[in-house]
Short mmCIF file of the C-alpha atoms (twelve columns), coordinates in Angstrom:
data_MODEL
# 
_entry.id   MODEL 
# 
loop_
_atom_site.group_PDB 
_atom_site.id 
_atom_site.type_symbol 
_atom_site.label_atom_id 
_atom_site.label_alt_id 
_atom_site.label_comp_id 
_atom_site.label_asym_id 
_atom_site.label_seq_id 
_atom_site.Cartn_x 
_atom_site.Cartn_y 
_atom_site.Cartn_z 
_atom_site.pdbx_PDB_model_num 
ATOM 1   C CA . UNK A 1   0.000  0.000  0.000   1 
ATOM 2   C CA . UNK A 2   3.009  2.240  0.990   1 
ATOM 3   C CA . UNK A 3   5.022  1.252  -2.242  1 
ATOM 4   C CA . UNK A 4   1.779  2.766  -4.402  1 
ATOM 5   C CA . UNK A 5   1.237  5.945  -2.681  1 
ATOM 6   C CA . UNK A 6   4.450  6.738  -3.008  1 
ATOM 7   C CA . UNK A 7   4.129  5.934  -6.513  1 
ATOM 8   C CA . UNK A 8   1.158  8.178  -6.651  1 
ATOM 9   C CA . UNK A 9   2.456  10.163 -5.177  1 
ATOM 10  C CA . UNK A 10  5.961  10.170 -7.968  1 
ATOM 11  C CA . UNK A 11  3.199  10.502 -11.183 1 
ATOM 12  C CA . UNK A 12  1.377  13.253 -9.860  1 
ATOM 13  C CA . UNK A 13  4.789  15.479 -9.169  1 
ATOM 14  C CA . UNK A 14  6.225  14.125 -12.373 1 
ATOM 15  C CA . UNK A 15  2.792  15.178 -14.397 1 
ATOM 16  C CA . UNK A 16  2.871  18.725 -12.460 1 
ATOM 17  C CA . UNK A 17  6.838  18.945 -13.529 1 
ATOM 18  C CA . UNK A 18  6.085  17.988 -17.325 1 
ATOM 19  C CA . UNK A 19  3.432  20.846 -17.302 1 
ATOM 20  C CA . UNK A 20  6.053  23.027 -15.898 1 
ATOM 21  C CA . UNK A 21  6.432  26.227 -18.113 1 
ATOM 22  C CA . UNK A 22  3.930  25.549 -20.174 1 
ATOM 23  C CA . UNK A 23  0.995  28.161 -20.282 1 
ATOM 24  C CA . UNK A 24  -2.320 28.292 -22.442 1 
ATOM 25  C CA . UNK A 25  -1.046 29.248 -26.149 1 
ATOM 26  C CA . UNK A 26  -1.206 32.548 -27.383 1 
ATOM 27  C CA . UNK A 27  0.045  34.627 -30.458 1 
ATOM 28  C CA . UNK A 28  3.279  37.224 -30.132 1 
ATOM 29  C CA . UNK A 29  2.189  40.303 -32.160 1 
ATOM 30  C CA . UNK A 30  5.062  42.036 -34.120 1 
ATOM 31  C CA . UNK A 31  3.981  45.658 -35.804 1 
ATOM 32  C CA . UNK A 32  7.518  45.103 -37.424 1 
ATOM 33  C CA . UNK A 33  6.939  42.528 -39.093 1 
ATOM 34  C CA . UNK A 34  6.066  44.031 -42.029 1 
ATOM 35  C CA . UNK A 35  9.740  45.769 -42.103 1 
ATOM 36  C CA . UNK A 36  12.451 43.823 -44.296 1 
ATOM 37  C CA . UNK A 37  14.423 41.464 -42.668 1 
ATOM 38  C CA . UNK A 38  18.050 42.433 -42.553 1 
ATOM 39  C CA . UNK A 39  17.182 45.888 -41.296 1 
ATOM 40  C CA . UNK A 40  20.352 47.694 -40.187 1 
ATOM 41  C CA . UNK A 41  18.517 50.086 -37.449 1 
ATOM 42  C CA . UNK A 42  15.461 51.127 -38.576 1 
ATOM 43  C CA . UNK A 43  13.747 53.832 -36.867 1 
ATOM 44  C CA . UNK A 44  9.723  52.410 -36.341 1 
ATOM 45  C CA . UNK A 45  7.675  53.249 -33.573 1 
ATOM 46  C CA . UNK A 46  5.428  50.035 -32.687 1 
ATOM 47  C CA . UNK A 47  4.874  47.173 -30.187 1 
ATOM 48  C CA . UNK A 48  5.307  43.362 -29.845 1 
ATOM 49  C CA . UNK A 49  2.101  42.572 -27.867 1 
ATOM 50  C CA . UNK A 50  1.569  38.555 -26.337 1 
ATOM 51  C CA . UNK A 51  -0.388 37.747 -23.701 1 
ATOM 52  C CA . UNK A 52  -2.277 40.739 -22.916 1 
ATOM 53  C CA . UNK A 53  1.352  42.658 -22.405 1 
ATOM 54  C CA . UNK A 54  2.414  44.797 -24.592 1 
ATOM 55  C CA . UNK A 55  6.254  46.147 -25.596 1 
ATOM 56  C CA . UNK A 56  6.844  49.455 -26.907 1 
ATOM 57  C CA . UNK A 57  10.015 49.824 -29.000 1 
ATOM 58  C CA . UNK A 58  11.047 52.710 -31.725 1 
ATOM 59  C CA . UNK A 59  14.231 51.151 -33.460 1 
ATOM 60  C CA . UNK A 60  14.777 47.579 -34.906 1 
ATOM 61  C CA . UNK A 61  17.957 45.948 -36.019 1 
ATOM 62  C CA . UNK A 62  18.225 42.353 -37.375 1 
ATOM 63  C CA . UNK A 63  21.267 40.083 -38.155 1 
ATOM 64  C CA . UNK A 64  21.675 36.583 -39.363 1 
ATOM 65  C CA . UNK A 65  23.481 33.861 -37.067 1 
ATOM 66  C CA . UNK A 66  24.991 31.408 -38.194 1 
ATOM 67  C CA . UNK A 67  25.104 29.130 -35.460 1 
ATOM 68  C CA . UNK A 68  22.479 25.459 -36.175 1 
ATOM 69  C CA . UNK A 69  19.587 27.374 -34.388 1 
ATOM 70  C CA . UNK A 70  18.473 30.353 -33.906 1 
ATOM 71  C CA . UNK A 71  19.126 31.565 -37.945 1 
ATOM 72  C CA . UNK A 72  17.885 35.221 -37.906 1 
ATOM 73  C CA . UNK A 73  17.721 37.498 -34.799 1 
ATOM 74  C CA . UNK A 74  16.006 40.834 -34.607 1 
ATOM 75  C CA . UNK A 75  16.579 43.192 -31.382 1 
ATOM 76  C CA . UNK A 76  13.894 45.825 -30.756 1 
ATOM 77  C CA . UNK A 77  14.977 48.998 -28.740 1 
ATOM 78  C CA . UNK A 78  13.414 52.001 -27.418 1 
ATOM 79  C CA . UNK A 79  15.497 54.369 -26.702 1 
ATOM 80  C CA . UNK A 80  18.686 53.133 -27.259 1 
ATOM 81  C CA . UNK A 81  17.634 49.984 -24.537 1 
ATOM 82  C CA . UNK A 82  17.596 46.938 -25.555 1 
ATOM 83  C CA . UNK A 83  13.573 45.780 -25.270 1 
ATOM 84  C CA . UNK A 84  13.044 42.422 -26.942 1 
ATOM 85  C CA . UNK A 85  14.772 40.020 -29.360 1 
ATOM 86  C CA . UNK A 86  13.157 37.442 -31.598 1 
ATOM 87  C CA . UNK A 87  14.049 34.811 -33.969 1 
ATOM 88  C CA . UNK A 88  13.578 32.627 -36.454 1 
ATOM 89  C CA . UNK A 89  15.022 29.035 -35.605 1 
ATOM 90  C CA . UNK A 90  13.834 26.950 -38.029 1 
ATOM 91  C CA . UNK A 91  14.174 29.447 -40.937 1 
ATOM 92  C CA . UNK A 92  10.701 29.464 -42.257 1 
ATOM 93  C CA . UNK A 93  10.758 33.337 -42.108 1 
ATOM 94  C CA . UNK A 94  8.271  33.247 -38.450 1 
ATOM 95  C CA . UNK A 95  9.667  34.461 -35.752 1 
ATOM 96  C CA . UNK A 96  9.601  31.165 -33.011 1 
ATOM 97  C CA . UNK A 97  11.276 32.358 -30.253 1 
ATOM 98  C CA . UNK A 98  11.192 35.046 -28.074 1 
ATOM 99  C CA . UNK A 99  13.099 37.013 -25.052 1 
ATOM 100 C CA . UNK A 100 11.866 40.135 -22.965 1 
ATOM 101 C CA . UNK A 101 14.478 42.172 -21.654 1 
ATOM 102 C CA . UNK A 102 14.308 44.383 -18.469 1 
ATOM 103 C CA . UNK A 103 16.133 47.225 -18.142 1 
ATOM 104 C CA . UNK A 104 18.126 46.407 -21.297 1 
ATOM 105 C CA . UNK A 105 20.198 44.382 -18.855 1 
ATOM 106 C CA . UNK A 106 18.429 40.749 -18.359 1 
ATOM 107 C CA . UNK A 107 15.895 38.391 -19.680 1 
ATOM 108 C CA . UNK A 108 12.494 38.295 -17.761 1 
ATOM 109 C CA . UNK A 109 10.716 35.927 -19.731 1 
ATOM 110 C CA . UNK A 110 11.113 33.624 -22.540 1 
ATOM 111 C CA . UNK A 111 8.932  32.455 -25.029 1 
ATOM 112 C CA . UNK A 112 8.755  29.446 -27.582 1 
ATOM 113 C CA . UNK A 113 6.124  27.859 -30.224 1 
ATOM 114 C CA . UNK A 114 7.868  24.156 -30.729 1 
ATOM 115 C CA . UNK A 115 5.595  22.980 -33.241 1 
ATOM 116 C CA . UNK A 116 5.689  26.337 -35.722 1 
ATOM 117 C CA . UNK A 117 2.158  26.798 -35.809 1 
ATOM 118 C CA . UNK A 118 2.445  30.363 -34.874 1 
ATOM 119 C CA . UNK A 119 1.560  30.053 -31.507 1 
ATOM 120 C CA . UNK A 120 3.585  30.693 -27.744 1 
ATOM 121 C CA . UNK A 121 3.558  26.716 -26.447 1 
ATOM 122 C CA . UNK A 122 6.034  27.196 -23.441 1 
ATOM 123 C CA . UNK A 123 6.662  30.137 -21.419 1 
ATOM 124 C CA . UNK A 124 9.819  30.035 -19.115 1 
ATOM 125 C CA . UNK A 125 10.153 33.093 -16.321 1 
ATOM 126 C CA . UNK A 126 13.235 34.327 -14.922 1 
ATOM 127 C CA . UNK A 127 14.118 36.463 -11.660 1 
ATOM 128 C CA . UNK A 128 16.615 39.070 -12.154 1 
ATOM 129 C CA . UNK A 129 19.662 36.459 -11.545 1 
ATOM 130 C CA . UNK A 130 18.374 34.109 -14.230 1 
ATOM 131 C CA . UNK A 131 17.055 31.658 -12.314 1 
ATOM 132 C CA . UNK A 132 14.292 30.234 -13.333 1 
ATOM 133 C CA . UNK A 133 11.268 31.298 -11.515 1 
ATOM 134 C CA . UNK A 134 7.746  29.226 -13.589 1 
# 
């Protein structure tokens, strides 16, 4: 009897764990998309809006890693602080992945769609040492 509890016990944990970080799925937003990627600093006031939050930014730049993932990057700024980056990892030309910056210094949140359907599928929080925090 004790050896299945515990074993309950293990499953229910382990199922809470699995459906750590993930979060109902939502849609990130980009009023820059339209802009061309490769953009070397363009000035354009807009947003990136997800999950009812919204972030302003007035400049975007983009460059092109070439690292296996994570193909082409775009950095938003508003005044001259770094506000949000995005990119494209699989190279389908949507953005897939997604950071928040606070103070232009550290990541707050982090955002993914794993299956490229356009949607957010895990969220991952961050306190302002980087440790994970949901």
């Amino acid at each position: 009897m004790r050896k299945s509890m515990i074993f309950i016990c293990f499953i229910v944990l382990l199922i809470s764990f699995v459906g750590c970080g993930k979060d109902k799925s939502f849609e990130v937003v980009d009023e820059a998309s339209q802009i061309k990627s490769n953009s070397e600093g363009v000035d354009f006031e807009g947003s990136v809006s997800f999950d009812g939050e919204t972030v302003p930014f007035n400049r975007v730049y983009d460059d092109v890693n070439n690292e296996k993932d994570f193909k082409e990057r775009r950095m938003y700024y508003k005044d001259e602080q770094l506000q949000f980056v995005s990119w494209d990892k699989n190279n389908d030309g949507m953005k897939d992945f997604w950071i928040r910056m606070v103070d232009g210094e550290y990541a707050d949140l982090q955002m993914e769609d794993t299956d490229f359907d356009g949607k957010v599928d895990i969220v991952t929080k961050f306190d302002s040492k980087g440790r994970i925090i949901q």
